[in-house]
């Protein structure tokens, strides 16, 4: 029997894990000194999407909630930042505000879905529908009457000229490409580490217990709805952060942030990388994004078709995703070696 | 002697469509009791347990736990008020290890280092040490029952409901289960549903017989085993040996 | 009729059965007794083909079926009543039975009536969903569903679990009747010593994934059984 999800999340990370994290952090600090700006931009957007994948991977793989709608909070975060920053001329407070608005919305949406005790499959469908409603609504705001403060929403065309983040200690100049690289890399690494540590806490272990058997957890005295809502809002916050960073990276937000294509891509990243780990969604995002960029440059043309085939192969051959499969293979080899040692 | 019952139901009823699975049960349990509940298949025993523990909403009637009205309480609130239940079919976190299952149970009651201490205590008491790191889903049926019983007791409930605790256990394990039940009865009030009459004889003081959603009779084990109606609807020729 | 030689099986990397051998003749009722975790359920799952055998050989009615898929074994006449019943909860009792009959290609009318004659208690529930039955009633349904397929051998995994004493007596009578009428063969895994004694011709003892002992049912009085049982354990 292959467990569908990982069961070992509760163990605190070991020293080697901290060393690897430290090495990666160091590599990130050094990277801009060695690679050109184009690669920094490519990596930054992969980090932004990796955050989005993390938000879904955490919710699906650990809390057992399959939300197709992490793009709701991604898009809301991006739009909220654009509107707030353009209206106020500030960037720091809008950054915070753009996190709070999607978080509040995820609490509201999550409350109705989770306290209404709708089944898992309806939760998935509801989230998908809500993100499509956002997309359609924003697409239809091209008229001049759709203005928030002094900012026109512009419908299909999105909002251009979203200001970059200015930091007081940088004399009010917006973040450079290098700065955005540091910001996105740091955010991704911090969120990854925070989630990994969260899984060892009482909250983390309880949501895994709820994923395994919600009724039993209730009979043990846990208010499972509160824990599920907590996980949903946390994931919403991570998706919102990803959306704000996206707006900072491209200085642009558009209704595509909410659309089906974007929502489906998140699912693909998570499935390819492996939902039963946190590192899986990050690698899945990197691999899929890199592959589609590469397919675009060599002129294959049918990028979507090729990606679709890749996804099907993964679902059929590596149902647990890339990283857990590699982990299994390592474990198998190690047991084989250990077993041979024991019989000798 | 009139002590306030720790658990009581009045005219409790549950309908599924046109079927009255539980059809008006007045049940009362004194603190410290070890009550056995027997009855034919489909008599409504498990449905009764599920209503008390909040897994099913009653159609009508009243449930009181230590005097408090719990009719519309959520399952987790009932659990916090001190009711622990082992369901008929093993109901555990199959994808997690035995240790993790026990930890989650203990963490619903304790905080900090006390969680680990109570997990250690229950592991030793139920002799689960050898299987502590196995996935519960890979264990034999009877072992999962033990894990679930362990999860219930580690929460230190006031009332323990056990639905067929000896199912899937060998004779020897059944004896151990009976000993365990008698031992925890020193601290907790217990209600057991079982079909194994040897097991009932070993632990029972008062036996309540369910039949067609109602209480048929309530008496000592020997009187129940000798009752002609009980023999006819339930025991058959083996006669409770 | 059923021969098992040096069978190995288990879950993933955990071996459960190690070199298990046994044989069951036509019309024989064989009981298997053993503690939890000794491999009783794993043995039945490997015989019916839900778990793959990692080594050894299973022969059934003259054919080697070691690597045959489960549905083929079922069609060859192997019936299996799993622990935990495994009924289809959303379907009515009638549909649970008819699906089972259709799966082995039986289209005769009257098979439902025949099954209900064997299990008259199910008549009252025909139009109720399987999931709405109580645990013991589901167990009866699982038995009836297997027998409606007219298997030549039935693998029973703790069939008395959750069933009231008087019905256990009826099941014993029915099984004995089926042996006389149809030459039914049974391989039974059970913890209830009374039931295993009432039904089996001989009893095998399983310990740590292999058969360690065999005795006739007459030798299986309470004391010897408990004695042997515990001596294996310690």
mmCIF file of N, CA and C in Angstrom, chain C residues 135-198:
data_model
loop_
_atom_site.group_PDB
_atom_site.id
_atom_site.type_symbol
_atom_site.label_atom_id
_atom_site.label_comp_id
_atom_site.label_asym_id
_atom_site.label_seq_id
_atom_site.Cartn_x
_atom_site.Cartn_y
_atom_site.Cartn_z
ATOM 1 N N UNK C 135 -24.572 -3.082 11.382
ATOM 2 C CA UNK C 135 -23.345 -3.818 11.092
ATOM 3 C C UNK C 135 -23.594 -5.294 10.859
ATOM 4 N N UNK C 136 -24.381 -5.918 11.727
ATOM 5 C CA UNK C 136 -24.621 -7.350 11.604
ATOM 6 C C UNK C 136 -25.425 -7.685 10.351
ATOM 7 N N UNK C 137 -26.382 -6.819 10.021
ATOM 8 C CA UNK C 137 -27.167 -7.045 8.809
ATOM 9 C C UNK C 137 -26.298 -6.924 7.561
ATOM 10 N N UNK C 138 -25.358 -5.976 7.591
ATOM 11 C CA UNK C 138 -24.436 -5.844 6.469
ATOM 12 C C UNK C 138 -23.595 -7.106 6.316
ATOM 13 N N UNK C 139 -23.218 -7.684 7.446
ATOM 14 C CA UNK C 139 -22.416 -8.904 7.409
ATOM 15 C C UNK C 139 -23.217 -10.024 6.736
ATOM 16 N N UNK C 140 -24.504 -10.139 7.075
ATOM 17 C CA UNK C 140 -25.365 -11.143 6.441
ATOM 18 C C UNK C 140 -25.455 -10.899 4.943
ATOM 19 N N UNK C 141 -25.612 -9.622 4.574
ATOM 20 C CA UNK C 141 -25.704 -9.274 3.161
ATOM 21 C C UNK C 141 -24.421 -9.676 2.437
ATOM 22 N N UNK C 142 -23.271 -9.423 3.062
ATOM 23 C CA UNK C 142 -21.996 -9.773 2.441
ATOM 24 C C UNK C 142 -21.914 -11.281 2.201
ATOM 25 N N UNK C 143 -22.399 -12.058 3.159
ATOM 26 C CA UNK C 143 -22.407 -13.520 3.000
ATOM 27 C C UNK C 143 -23.326 -13.922 1.853
ATOM 28 N N UNK C 144 -24.548 -13.365 1.867
ATOM 29 C CA UNK C 144 -25.526 -13.710 0.841
ATOM 30 C C UNK C 144 -25.007 -13.322 -0.533
ATOM 31 N N UNK C 145 -24.353 -12.187 -0.605
ATOM 32 C CA UNK C 145 -23.859 -11.698 -1.884
ATOM 33 C C UNK C 145 -22.791 -12.633 -2.452
ATOM 34 N N UNK C 146 -21.970 -13.186 -1.573
ATOM 35 C CA UNK C 146 -20.950 -14.120 -2.043
ATOM 36 C C UNK C 146 -21.593 -15.435 -2.468
ATOM 37 N N UNK C 147 -22.565 -15.909 -1.692
ATOM 38 C CA UNK C 147 -23.144 -17.218 -1.986
ATOM 39 C C UNK C 147 -24.030 -17.198 -3.227
ATOM 40 N N UNK C 148 -24.581 -16.031 -3.587
ATOM 41 C CA UNK C 148 -25.433 -15.957 -4.772
ATOM 42 C C UNK C 148 -24.613 -16.227 -6.033
ATOM 43 N N UNK C 149 -23.299 -16.061 -5.935
ATOM 44 C CA UNK C 149 -22.432 -16.332 -7.080
ATOM 45 C C UNK C 149 -22.128 -17.820 -7.226
ATOM 46 N N UNK C 150 -22.681 -18.649 -6.349
ATOM 47 C CA UNK C 150 -22.459 -20.085 -6.379
ATOM 48 C C UNK C 150 -20.982 -20.456 -6.468
ATOM 49 N N UNK C 151 -20.185 -19.972 -5.535
ATOM 50 C CA UNK C 151 -18.768 -20.306 -5.584
ATOM 51 C C UNK C 151 -18.547 -21.761 -5.188
ATOM 52 N N UNK C 152 -17.403 -22.329 -5.617
ATOM 53 C CA UNK C 152 -17.096 -23.690 -5.174
ATOM 54 C C UNK C 152 -16.304 -23.639 -3.873
ATOM 55 N N UNK C 153 -15.592 -22.543 -3.633
ATOM 56 C CA UNK C 153 -14.938 -22.369 -2.333
ATOM 57 C C UNK C 153 -15.239 -20.971 -1.826
ATOM 58 N N UNK C 154 -15.450 -20.843 -0.534
ATOM 59 C CA UNK C 154 -15.689 -19.519 0.043
ATOM 60 C C UNK C 154 -14.586 -19.225 1.049
ATOM 61 N N UNK C 155 -13.973 -18.056 0.891
ATOM 62 C CA UNK C 155 -12.989 -17.590 1.864
ATOM 63 C C UNK C 155 -13.715 -16.630 2.811
ATOM 64 N N UNK C 156 -13.788 -16.981 4.078
ATOM 65 C CA UNK C 156 -14.541 -16.174 5.041
ATOM 66 C C UNK C 156 -13.590 -15.518 6.033
ATOM 67 N N UNK C 157 -13.657 -14.198 6.118
ATOM 68 C CA UNK C 157 -12.812 -13.480 7.069
ATOM 69 C C UNK C 157 -13.676 -13.008 8.243
ATOM 70 N N UNK C 158 -13.616 -13.727 9.330
ATOM 71 C CA UNK C 158 -14.364 -13.406 10.551
ATOM 72 C C UNK C 158 -15.828 -13.077 10.274
ATOM 73 N N UNK C 159 -16.569 -14.050 9.739
ATOM 74 C CA UNK C 159 -17.950 -13.753 9.348
ATOM 75 C C UNK C 159 -18.888 -13.509 10.528
ATOM 76 N N UNK C 160 -18.497 -13.859 11.739
ATOM 77 C CA UNK C 160 -19.435 -13.704 12.857
ATOM 78 C C UNK C 160 -19.333 -12.342 13.503
ATOM 79 N N UNK C 161 -18.388 -11.512 13.021
ATOM 80 C CA UNK C 161 -18.190 -10.235 13.675
ATOM 81 C C UNK C 161 -19.462 -9.395 13.633
ATOM 82 N N UNK C 162 -19.919 -8.970 14.778
ATOM 83 C CA UNK C 162 -21.089 -8.094 14.845
ATOM 84 C C UNK C 162 -22.411 -8.797 14.669
ATOM 85 N N UNK C 163 -22.428 -10.135 14.632
ATOM 86 C CA UNK C 163 -23.695 -10.848 14.422
ATOM 87 C C UNK C 163 -24.186 -11.421 15.745
ATOM 88 N N UNK C 164 -25.499 -11.302 15.964
ATOM 89 C CA UNK C 164 -26.074 -11.756 17.232
ATOM 90 C C UNK C 164 -25.985 -13.278 17.343
ATOM 91 N N UNK C 165 -25.891 -13.804 18.573
ATOM 92 C CA UNK C 165 -25.656 -15.236 18.766
ATOM 93 C C UNK C 165 -26.634 -16.136 18.019
ATOM 94 N N UNK C 166 -27.942 -15.816 18.048
ATOM 95 C CA UNK C 166 -28.890 -16.747 17.434
ATOM 96 C C UNK C 166 -28.687 -16.850 15.929
ATOM 97 N N UNK C 167 -28.239 -15.773 15.296
ATOM 98 C CA UNK C 167 -28.031 -15.832 13.843
ATOM 99 C C UNK C 167 -26.751 -16.600 13.518
ATOM 100 N N UNK C 168 -25.765 -16.531 14.414
ATOM 101 C CA UNK C 168 -24.551 -17.324 14.206
ATOM 102 C C UNK C 168 -24.933 -18.798 14.105
ATOM 103 N N UNK C 169 -25.855 -19.233 14.979
ATOM 104 C CA UNK C 169 -26.314 -20.621 14.904
ATOM 105 C C UNK C 169 -26.924 -20.925 13.537
ATOM 106 N N UNK C 170 -27.729 -19.978 13.049
ATOM 107 C CA UNK C 170 -28.364 -20.204 11.738
ATOM 108 C C UNK C 170 -27.328 -20.313 10.631
ATOM 109 N N UNK C 171 -26.288 -19.460 10.710
ATOM 110 C CA UNK C 171 -25.276 -19.485 9.657
ATOM 111 C C UNK C 171 -24.579 -20.846 9.625
ATOM 112 N N UNK C 172 -24.273 -21.369 10.807
ATOM 113 C CA UNK C 172 -23.625 -22.675 10.873
ATOM 114 C C UNK C 172 -24.495 -23.715 10.172
ATOM 115 N N UNK C 173 -25.798 -23.709 10.479
ATOM 116 C CA UNK C 173 -26.701 -24.678 9.859
ATOM 117 C C UNK C 173 -26.736 -24.528 8.339
ATOM 118 N N UNK C 174 -26.784 -23.232 7.887
ATOM 119 C CA UNK C 174 -26.854 -22.995 6.453
ATOM 120 C C UNK C 174 -25.634 -23.499 5.715
ATOM 121 N N UNK C 175 -24.476 -23.234 6.293
ATOM 122 C CA UNK C 175 -23.227 -23.640 5.648
ATOM 123 C C UNK C 175 -23.167 -25.163 5.546
ATOM 124 N N UNK C 176 -23.582 -25.819 6.615
ATOM 125 C CA UNK C 176 -23.570 -27.281 6.584
ATOM 126 C C UNK C 176 -24.546 -27.811 5.542
ATOM 127 N N UNK C 177 -25.700 -27.136 5.432
ATOM 128 C CA UNK C 177 -26.676 -27.524 4.415
ATOM 129 C C UNK C 177 -26.117 -27.359 3.007
ATOM 130 N N UNK C 178 -25.400 -26.240 2.787
ATOM 131 C CA UNK C 178 -24.839 -25.976 1.461
ATOM 132 C C UNK C 178 -23.771 -27.005 1.107
ATOM 133 N N UNK C 179 -23.051 -27.464 2.126
ATOM 134 C CA UNK C 179 -22.044 -28.489 1.854
ATOM 135 C C UNK C 179 -22.729 -29.755 1.352
ATOM 136 N N UNK C 180 -23.844 -30.102 2.012
ATOM 137 C CA UNK C 180 -24.541 -31.318 1.597
ATOM 138 C C UNK C 180 -25.160 -31.168 0.211
ATOM 139 N N UNK C 181 -25.780 -30.001 -0.025
ATOM 140 C CA UNK C 181 -26.491 -29.832 -1.287
ATOM 141 C C UNK C 181 -25.552 -29.573 -2.453
ATOM 142 N N UNK C 182 -24.496 -28.769 -2.222
ATOM 143 C CA UNK C 182 -23.700 -28.309 -3.356
ATOM 144 C C UNK C 182 -22.225 -28.658 -3.245
ATOM 145 N N UNK C 183 -21.863 -29.346 -2.184
ATOM 146 C CA UNK C 183 -20.449 -29.688 -2.011
ATOM 147 C C UNK C 183 -19.579 -28.466 -1.779
ATOM 148 N N UNK C 184 -20.129 -27.472 -1.092
ATOM 149 C CA UNK C 184 -19.387 -26.236 -0.819
ATOM 150 C C UNK C 184 -18.124 -26.509 0.006
ATOM 151 N N UNK C 185 -17.065 -25.784 -0.323
ATOM 152 C CA UNK C 185 -15.816 -25.869 0.435
ATOM 153 C C UNK C 185 -15.608 -24.524 1.131
ATOM 154 N N UNK C 186 -15.045 -24.552 2.340
ATOM 155 C CA UNK C 186 -14.868 -23.297 3.075
ATOM 156 C C UNK C 186 -13.469 -23.204 3.671
ATOM 157 N N UNK C 187 -12.858 -22.047 3.500
ATOM 158 C CA UNK C 187 -11.641 -21.721 4.239
ATOM 159 C C UNK C 187 -11.998 -20.523 5.118
ATOM 160 N N UNK C 188 -11.904 -20.725 6.405
ATOM 161 C CA UNK C 188 -12.488 -19.781 7.355
ATOM 162 C C UNK C 188 -11.413 -19.220 8.277
ATOM 163 N N UNK C 189 -11.378 -17.920 8.395
ATOM 164 C CA UNK C 189 -10.495 -17.276 9.361
ATOM 165 C C UNK C 189 -11.392 -16.750 10.466
ATOM 166 N N UNK C 190 -11.096 -17.082 11.699
ATOM 167 C CA UNK C 190 -12.043 -16.744 12.761
ATOM 168 C C UNK C 190 -11.324 -16.684 14.100
ATOM 169 N N UNK C 191 -11.861 -15.881 14.982
ATOM 170 C CA UNK C 191 -11.315 -15.802 16.333
ATOM 171 C C UNK C 191 -12.287 -16.406 17.331
ATOM 172 N N UNK C 192 -13.531 -16.547 16.900
ATOM 173 C CA UNK C 192 -14.570 -17.097 17.757
ATOM 174 C C UNK C 192 -14.431 -18.616 17.772
ATOM 175 N N UNK C 193 -13.869 -19.167 18.870
ATOM 176 C CA UNK C 193 -13.527 -20.587 18.924
ATOM 177 C C UNK C 193 -14.784 -21.447 18.819
ATOM 178 N N UNK C 194 -15.890 -21.001 19.416
ATOM 179 C CA UNK C 194 -17.132 -21.768 19.326
ATOM 180 C C UNK C 194 -17.555 -21.941 17.873
ATOM 181 N N UNK C 195 -17.488 -20.862 17.139
ATOM 182 C CA UNK C 195 -17.930 -20.898 15.747
ATOM 183 C C UNK C 195 -17.003 -21.774 14.908
ATOM 184 N N UNK C 196 -15.719 -21.622 15.121
ATOM 185 C CA UNK C 196 -14.753 -22.392 14.325
ATOM 186 C C UNK C 196 -14.912 -23.876 14.638
ATOM 187 N N UNK C 197 -15.245 -24.165 15.896
ATOM 188 C CA UNK C 197 -15.430 -25.564 16.278
ATOM 189 C C UNK C 197 -16.711 -26.120 15.648
ATOM 190 N N UNK C 198 -17.735 -25.289 15.622
ATOM 191 C CA UNK C 198 -19.009 -25.759 15.084
ATOM 192 C C UNK C 198 -18.933 -26.011 13.588
#
